[in-house]
mmCIF file of C-alpha atoms in Angstrom:
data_model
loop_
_atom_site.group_PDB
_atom_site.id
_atom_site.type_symbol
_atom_site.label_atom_id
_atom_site.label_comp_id
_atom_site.label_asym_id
_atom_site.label_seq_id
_atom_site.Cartn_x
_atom_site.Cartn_y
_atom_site.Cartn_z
ATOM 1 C CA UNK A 1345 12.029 55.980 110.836
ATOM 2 C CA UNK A 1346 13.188 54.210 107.236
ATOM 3 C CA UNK A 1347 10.645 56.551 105.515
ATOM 4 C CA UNK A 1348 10.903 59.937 107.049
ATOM 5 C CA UNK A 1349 13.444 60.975 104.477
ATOM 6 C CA UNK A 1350 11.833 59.494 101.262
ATOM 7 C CA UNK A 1351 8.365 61.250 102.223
ATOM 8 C CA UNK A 1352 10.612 64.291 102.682
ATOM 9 C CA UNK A 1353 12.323 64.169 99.510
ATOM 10 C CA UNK A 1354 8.285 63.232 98.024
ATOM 11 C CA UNK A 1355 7.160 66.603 99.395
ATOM 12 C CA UNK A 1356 10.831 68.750 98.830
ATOM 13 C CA UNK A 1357 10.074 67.388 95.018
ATOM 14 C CA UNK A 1358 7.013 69.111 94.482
ATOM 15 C CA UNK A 1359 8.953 72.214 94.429
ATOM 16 C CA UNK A 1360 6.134 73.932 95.977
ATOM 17 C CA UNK A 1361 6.268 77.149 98.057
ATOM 18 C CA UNK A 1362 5.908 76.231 101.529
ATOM 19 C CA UNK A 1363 6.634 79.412 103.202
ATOM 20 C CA UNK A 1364 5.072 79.701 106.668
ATOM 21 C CA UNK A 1365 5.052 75.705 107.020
ATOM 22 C CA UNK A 1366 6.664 73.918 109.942
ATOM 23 C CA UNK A 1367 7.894 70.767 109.494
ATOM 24 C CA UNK A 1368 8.058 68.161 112.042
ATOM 25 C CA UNK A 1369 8.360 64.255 112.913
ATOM 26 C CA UNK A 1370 8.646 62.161 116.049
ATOM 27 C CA UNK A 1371 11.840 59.722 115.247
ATOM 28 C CA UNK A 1372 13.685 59.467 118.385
ATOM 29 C CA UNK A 1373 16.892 58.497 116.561
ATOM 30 C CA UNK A 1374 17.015 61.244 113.649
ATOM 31 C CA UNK A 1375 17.362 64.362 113.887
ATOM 32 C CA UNK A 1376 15.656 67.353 111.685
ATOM 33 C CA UNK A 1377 18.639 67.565 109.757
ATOM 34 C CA UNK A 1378 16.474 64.349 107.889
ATOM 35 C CA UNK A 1379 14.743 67.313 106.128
ATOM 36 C CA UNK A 1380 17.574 67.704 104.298
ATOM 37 C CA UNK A 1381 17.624 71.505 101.406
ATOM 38 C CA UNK A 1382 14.345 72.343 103.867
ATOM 39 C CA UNK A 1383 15.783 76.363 103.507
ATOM 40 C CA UNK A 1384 14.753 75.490 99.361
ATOM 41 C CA UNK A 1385 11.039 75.534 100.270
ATOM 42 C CA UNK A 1386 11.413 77.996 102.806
ATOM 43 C CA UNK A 1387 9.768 75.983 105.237
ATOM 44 C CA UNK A 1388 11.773 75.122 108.406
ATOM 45 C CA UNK A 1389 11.583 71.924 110.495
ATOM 46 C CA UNK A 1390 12.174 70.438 113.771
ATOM 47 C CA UNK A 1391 12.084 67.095 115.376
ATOM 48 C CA UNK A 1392 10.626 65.996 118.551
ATOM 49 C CA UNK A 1393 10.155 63.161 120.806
ATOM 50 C CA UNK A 1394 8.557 61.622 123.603
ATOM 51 C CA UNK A 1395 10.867 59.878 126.331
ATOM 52 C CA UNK A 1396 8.010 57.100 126.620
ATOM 53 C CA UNK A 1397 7.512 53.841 126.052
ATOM 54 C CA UNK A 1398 4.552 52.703 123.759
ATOM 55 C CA UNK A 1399 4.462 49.055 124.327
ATOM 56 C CA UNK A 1400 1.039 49.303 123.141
ATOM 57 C CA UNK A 1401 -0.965 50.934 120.261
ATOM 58 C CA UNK A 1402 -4.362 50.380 121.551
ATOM 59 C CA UNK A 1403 -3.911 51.770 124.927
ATOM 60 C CA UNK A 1404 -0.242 53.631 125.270
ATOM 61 C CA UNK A 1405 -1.575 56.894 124.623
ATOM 62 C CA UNK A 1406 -3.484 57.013 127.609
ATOM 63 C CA UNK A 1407 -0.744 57.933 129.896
ATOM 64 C CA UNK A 1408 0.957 59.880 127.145
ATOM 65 C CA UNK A 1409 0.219 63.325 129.106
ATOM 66 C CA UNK A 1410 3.047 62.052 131.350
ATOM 67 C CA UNK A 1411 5.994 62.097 128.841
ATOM 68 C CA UNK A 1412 8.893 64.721 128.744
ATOM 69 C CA UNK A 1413 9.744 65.248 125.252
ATOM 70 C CA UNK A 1414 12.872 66.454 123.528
ATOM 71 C CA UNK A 1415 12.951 68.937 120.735
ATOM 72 C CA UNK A 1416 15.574 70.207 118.430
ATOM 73 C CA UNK A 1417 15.797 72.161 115.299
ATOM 74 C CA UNK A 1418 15.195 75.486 114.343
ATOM 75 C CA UNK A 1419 14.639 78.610 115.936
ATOM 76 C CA UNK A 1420 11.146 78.911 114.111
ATOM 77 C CA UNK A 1421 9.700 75.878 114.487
ATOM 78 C CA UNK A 1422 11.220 75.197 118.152
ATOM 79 C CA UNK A 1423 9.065 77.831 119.339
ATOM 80 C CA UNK A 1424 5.636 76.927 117.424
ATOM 81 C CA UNK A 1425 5.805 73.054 118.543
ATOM 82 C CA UNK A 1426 7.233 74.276 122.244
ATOM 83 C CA UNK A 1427 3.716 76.394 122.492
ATOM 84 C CA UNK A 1428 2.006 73.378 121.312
ATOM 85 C CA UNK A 1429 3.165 70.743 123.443
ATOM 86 C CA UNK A 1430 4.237 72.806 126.337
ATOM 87 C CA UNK A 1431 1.519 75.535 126.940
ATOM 88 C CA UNK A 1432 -1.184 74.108 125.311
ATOM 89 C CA UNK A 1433 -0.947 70.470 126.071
ATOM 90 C CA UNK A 1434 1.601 70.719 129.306
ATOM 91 C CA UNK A 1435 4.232 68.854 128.755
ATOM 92 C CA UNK A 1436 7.647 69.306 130.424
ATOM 93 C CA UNK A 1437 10.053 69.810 127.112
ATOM 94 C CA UNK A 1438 13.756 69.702 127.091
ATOM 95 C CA UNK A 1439 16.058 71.177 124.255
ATOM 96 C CA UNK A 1440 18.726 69.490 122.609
ATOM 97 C CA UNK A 1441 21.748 69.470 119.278
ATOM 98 C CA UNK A 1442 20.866 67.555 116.512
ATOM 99 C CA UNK A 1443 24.426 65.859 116.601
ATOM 100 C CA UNK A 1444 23.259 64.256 119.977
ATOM 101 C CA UNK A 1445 20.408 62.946 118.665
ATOM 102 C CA UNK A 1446 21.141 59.208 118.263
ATOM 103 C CA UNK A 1447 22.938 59.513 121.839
ATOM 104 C CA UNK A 1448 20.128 60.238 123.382
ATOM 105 C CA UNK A 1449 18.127 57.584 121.615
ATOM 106 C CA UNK A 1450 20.614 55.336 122.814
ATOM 107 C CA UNK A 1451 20.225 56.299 126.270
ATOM 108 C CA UNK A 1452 16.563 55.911 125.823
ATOM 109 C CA UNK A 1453 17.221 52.339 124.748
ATOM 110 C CA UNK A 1454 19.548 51.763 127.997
ATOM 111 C CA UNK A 1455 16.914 52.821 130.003
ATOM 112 C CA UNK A 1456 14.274 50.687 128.269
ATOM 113 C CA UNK A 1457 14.557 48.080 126.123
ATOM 114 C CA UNK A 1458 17.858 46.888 127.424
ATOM 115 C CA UNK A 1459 16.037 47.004 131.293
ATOM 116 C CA UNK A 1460 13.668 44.365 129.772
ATOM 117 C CA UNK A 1461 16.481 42.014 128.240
ATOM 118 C CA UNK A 1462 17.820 42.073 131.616
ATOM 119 C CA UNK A 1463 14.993 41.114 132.965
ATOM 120 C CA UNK A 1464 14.165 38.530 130.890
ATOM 121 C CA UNK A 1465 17.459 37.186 132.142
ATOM 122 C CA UNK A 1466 16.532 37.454 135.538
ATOM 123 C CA UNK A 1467 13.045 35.379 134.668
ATOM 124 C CA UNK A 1468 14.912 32.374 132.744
ATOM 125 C CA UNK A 1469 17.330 32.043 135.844
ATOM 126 C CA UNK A 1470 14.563 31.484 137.771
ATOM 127 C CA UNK A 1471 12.390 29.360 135.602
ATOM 128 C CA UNK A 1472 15.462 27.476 135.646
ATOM 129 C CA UNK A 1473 15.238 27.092 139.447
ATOM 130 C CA UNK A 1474 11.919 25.621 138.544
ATOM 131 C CA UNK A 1475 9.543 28.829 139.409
ATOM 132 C CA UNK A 1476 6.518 29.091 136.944
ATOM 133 C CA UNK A 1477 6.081 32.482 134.924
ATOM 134 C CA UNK A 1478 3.860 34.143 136.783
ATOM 135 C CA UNK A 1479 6.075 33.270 140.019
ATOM 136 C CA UNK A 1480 8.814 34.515 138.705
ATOM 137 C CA UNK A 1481 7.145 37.604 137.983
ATOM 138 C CA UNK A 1482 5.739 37.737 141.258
ATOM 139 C CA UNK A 1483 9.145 37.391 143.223
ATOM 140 C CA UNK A 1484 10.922 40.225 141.073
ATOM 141 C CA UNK A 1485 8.010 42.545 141.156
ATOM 142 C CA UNK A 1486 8.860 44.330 144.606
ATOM 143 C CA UNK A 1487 12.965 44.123 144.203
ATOM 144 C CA UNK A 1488 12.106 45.837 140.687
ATOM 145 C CA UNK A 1489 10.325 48.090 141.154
ATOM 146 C CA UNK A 1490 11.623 49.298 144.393
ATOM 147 C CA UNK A 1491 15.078 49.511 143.110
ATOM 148 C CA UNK A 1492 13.880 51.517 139.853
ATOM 149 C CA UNK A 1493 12.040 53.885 142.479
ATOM 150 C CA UNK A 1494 15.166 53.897 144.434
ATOM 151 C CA UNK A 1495 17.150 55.215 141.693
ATOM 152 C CA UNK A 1496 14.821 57.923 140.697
ATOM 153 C CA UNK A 1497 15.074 59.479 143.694
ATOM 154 C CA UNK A 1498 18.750 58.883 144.820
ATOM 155 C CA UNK A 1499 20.128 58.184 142.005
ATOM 156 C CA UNK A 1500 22.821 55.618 140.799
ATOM 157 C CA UNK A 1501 25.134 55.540 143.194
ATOM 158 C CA UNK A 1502 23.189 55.530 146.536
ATOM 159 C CA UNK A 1503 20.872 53.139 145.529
ATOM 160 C CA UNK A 1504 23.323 50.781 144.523
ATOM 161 C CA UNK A 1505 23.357 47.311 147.062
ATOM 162 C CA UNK A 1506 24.520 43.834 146.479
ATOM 163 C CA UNK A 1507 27.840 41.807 146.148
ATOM 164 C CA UNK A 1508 29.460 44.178 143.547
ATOM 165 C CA UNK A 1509 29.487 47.501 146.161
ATOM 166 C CA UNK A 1510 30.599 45.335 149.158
ATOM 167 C CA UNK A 1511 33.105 43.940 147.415
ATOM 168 C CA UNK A 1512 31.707 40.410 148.070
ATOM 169 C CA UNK A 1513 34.183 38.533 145.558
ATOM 170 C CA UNK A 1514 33.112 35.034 146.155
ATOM 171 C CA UNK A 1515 29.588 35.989 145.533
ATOM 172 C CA UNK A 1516 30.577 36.969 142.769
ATOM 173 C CA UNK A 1517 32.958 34.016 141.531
ATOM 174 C CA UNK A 1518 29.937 31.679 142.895
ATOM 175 C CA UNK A 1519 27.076 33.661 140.031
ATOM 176 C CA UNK A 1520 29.517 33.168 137.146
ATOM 177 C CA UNK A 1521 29.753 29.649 137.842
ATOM 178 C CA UNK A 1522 26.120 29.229 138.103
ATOM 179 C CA UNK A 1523 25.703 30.453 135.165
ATOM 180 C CA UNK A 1524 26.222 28.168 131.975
ATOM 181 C CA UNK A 1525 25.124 30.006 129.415
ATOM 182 C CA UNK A 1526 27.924 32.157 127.889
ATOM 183 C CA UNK A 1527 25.622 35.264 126.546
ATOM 184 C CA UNK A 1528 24.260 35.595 130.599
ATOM 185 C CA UNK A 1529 28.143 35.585 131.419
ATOM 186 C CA UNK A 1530 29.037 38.066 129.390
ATOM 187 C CA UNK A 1531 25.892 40.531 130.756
ATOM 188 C CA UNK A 1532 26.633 39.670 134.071
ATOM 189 C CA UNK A 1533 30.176 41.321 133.348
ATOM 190 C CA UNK A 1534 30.061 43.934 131.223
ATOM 191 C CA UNK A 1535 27.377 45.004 133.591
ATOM 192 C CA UNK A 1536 29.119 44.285 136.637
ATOM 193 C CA UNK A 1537 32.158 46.257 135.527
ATOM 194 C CA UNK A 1538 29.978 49.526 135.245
ATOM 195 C CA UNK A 1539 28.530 49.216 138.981
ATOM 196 C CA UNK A 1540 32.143 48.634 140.015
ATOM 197 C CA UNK A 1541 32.778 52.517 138.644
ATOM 198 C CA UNK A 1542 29.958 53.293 140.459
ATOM 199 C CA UNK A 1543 30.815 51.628 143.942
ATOM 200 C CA UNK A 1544 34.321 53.087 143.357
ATOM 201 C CA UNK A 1545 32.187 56.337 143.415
ATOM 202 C CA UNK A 1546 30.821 55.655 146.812
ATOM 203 C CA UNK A 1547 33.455 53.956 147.935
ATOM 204 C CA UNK A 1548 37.027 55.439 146.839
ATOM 205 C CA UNK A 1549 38.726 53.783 150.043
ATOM 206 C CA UNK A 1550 37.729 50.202 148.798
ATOM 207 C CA UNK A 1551 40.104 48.070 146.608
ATOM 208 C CA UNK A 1552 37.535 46.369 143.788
ATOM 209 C CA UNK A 1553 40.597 45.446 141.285
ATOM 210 C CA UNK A 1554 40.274 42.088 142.028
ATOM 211 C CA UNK A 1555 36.577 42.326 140.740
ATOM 212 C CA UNK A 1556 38.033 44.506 137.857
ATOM 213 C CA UNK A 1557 39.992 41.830 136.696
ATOM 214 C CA UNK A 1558 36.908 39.309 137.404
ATOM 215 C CA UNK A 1559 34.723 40.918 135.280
ATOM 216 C CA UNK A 1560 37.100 41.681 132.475
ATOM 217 C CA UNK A 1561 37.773 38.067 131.561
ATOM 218 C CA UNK A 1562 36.292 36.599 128.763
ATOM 219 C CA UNK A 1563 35.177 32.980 129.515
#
């Protein structure tokens, strides 16, 4: 992403005519405001982006067909890269500002990389229990993967289980202690505070500020 504006400013430089030309790139995080006195060369530009993980070079692009990408920037080039990727090569596209941009790539992240830190917490707890690797794997696999499924098709709040939505307060008291490392603690409640907004959701009738307060110490 470092080098989509100095290749831009290589090519603006040339001061050639590029009337006709559309202009894209694939940065989730920038915008096509990157392309920055594009109306100069009278070309016009747009950026867009697939909503996919590529964990791997060699073989990510086989399942690349399955991506929703996101596209914004102008009118022009919109509608050329739209026909592209959405007639011609049929994928589902959404539409969105260029000021919302680096929200969405952050929402991306949530819903990726940040799912595998957690994970990875999830693994060292129980290689700490003394579980080998592929064990550990093993036992998260179907409580993963189900729950991800689960949320996809009833989204946040009714797939929610577990000690935060019934309120189970000495489950709760009995995990922090457990755990001795102070980055896992501080996870465990920043995390915890967000799926006590969503039990409070479900569950308006329910008094979690004990578990409010619980979660918003610092240890």
């Amino acid at each position: 992403d470092g080098v989509i504006a100095d290749v831009w400013d290589c090519i603006a430089a040339m001061d050639m005519d590029l009337s006709g030309y559309k202009i894209c790139h694939f940065s989730g995080s920038l915008s096509s405001n990157v392309f920055s006195g594009i109306e100069r060369t009278k070309a016009c530009g747009c950026s867009i982006h697939p909503m996919y993980a590529f964990s791997d070079k060699f073989t990510s692009y086989k399942q690349l067909n399955t991506a929703r990408l996101t596209i914004e920037g102008s009118t022009e080039a919109v509608k050329v890269i739209k026909e592209l990727f959405g007639a011609e090569l049929k994928h589902q596209i959404f539409e969105l500002k260029a000021s919302d941009k680096v929200k969405y790539h952050a929402a991306a992240a949530f819903a990726s990389n940040y799912i595998v830190g957690i994970f990875d917490v999830a693994l060292e707890l129980l290689k700490n229990c003394g579980f080998t690797d592929k064990d550990a794997v093993s036992l998260l696999e179907p409580l993963t993967t189900g729950n991800v499924k689960s949320v996809l098709q009833n989204g946040t709040k009714d797939a929610l289980t577990g000690p935060v939505i019934r309120n189970d307060i000495g489950t709760i008291k009995k995990h922090i202690e457990a755990l001795e490392d102070k980055d896992m603690i501080d996870i465990y409640k920043s995390v915890g505070k967000r799926l006590v907004d969503i039990s409070k959701q479900k569950y308006s009738d329910r008094d979690y500020s004990e578990l409010e307060d619980i979660f918003s110490k610092r240890k």
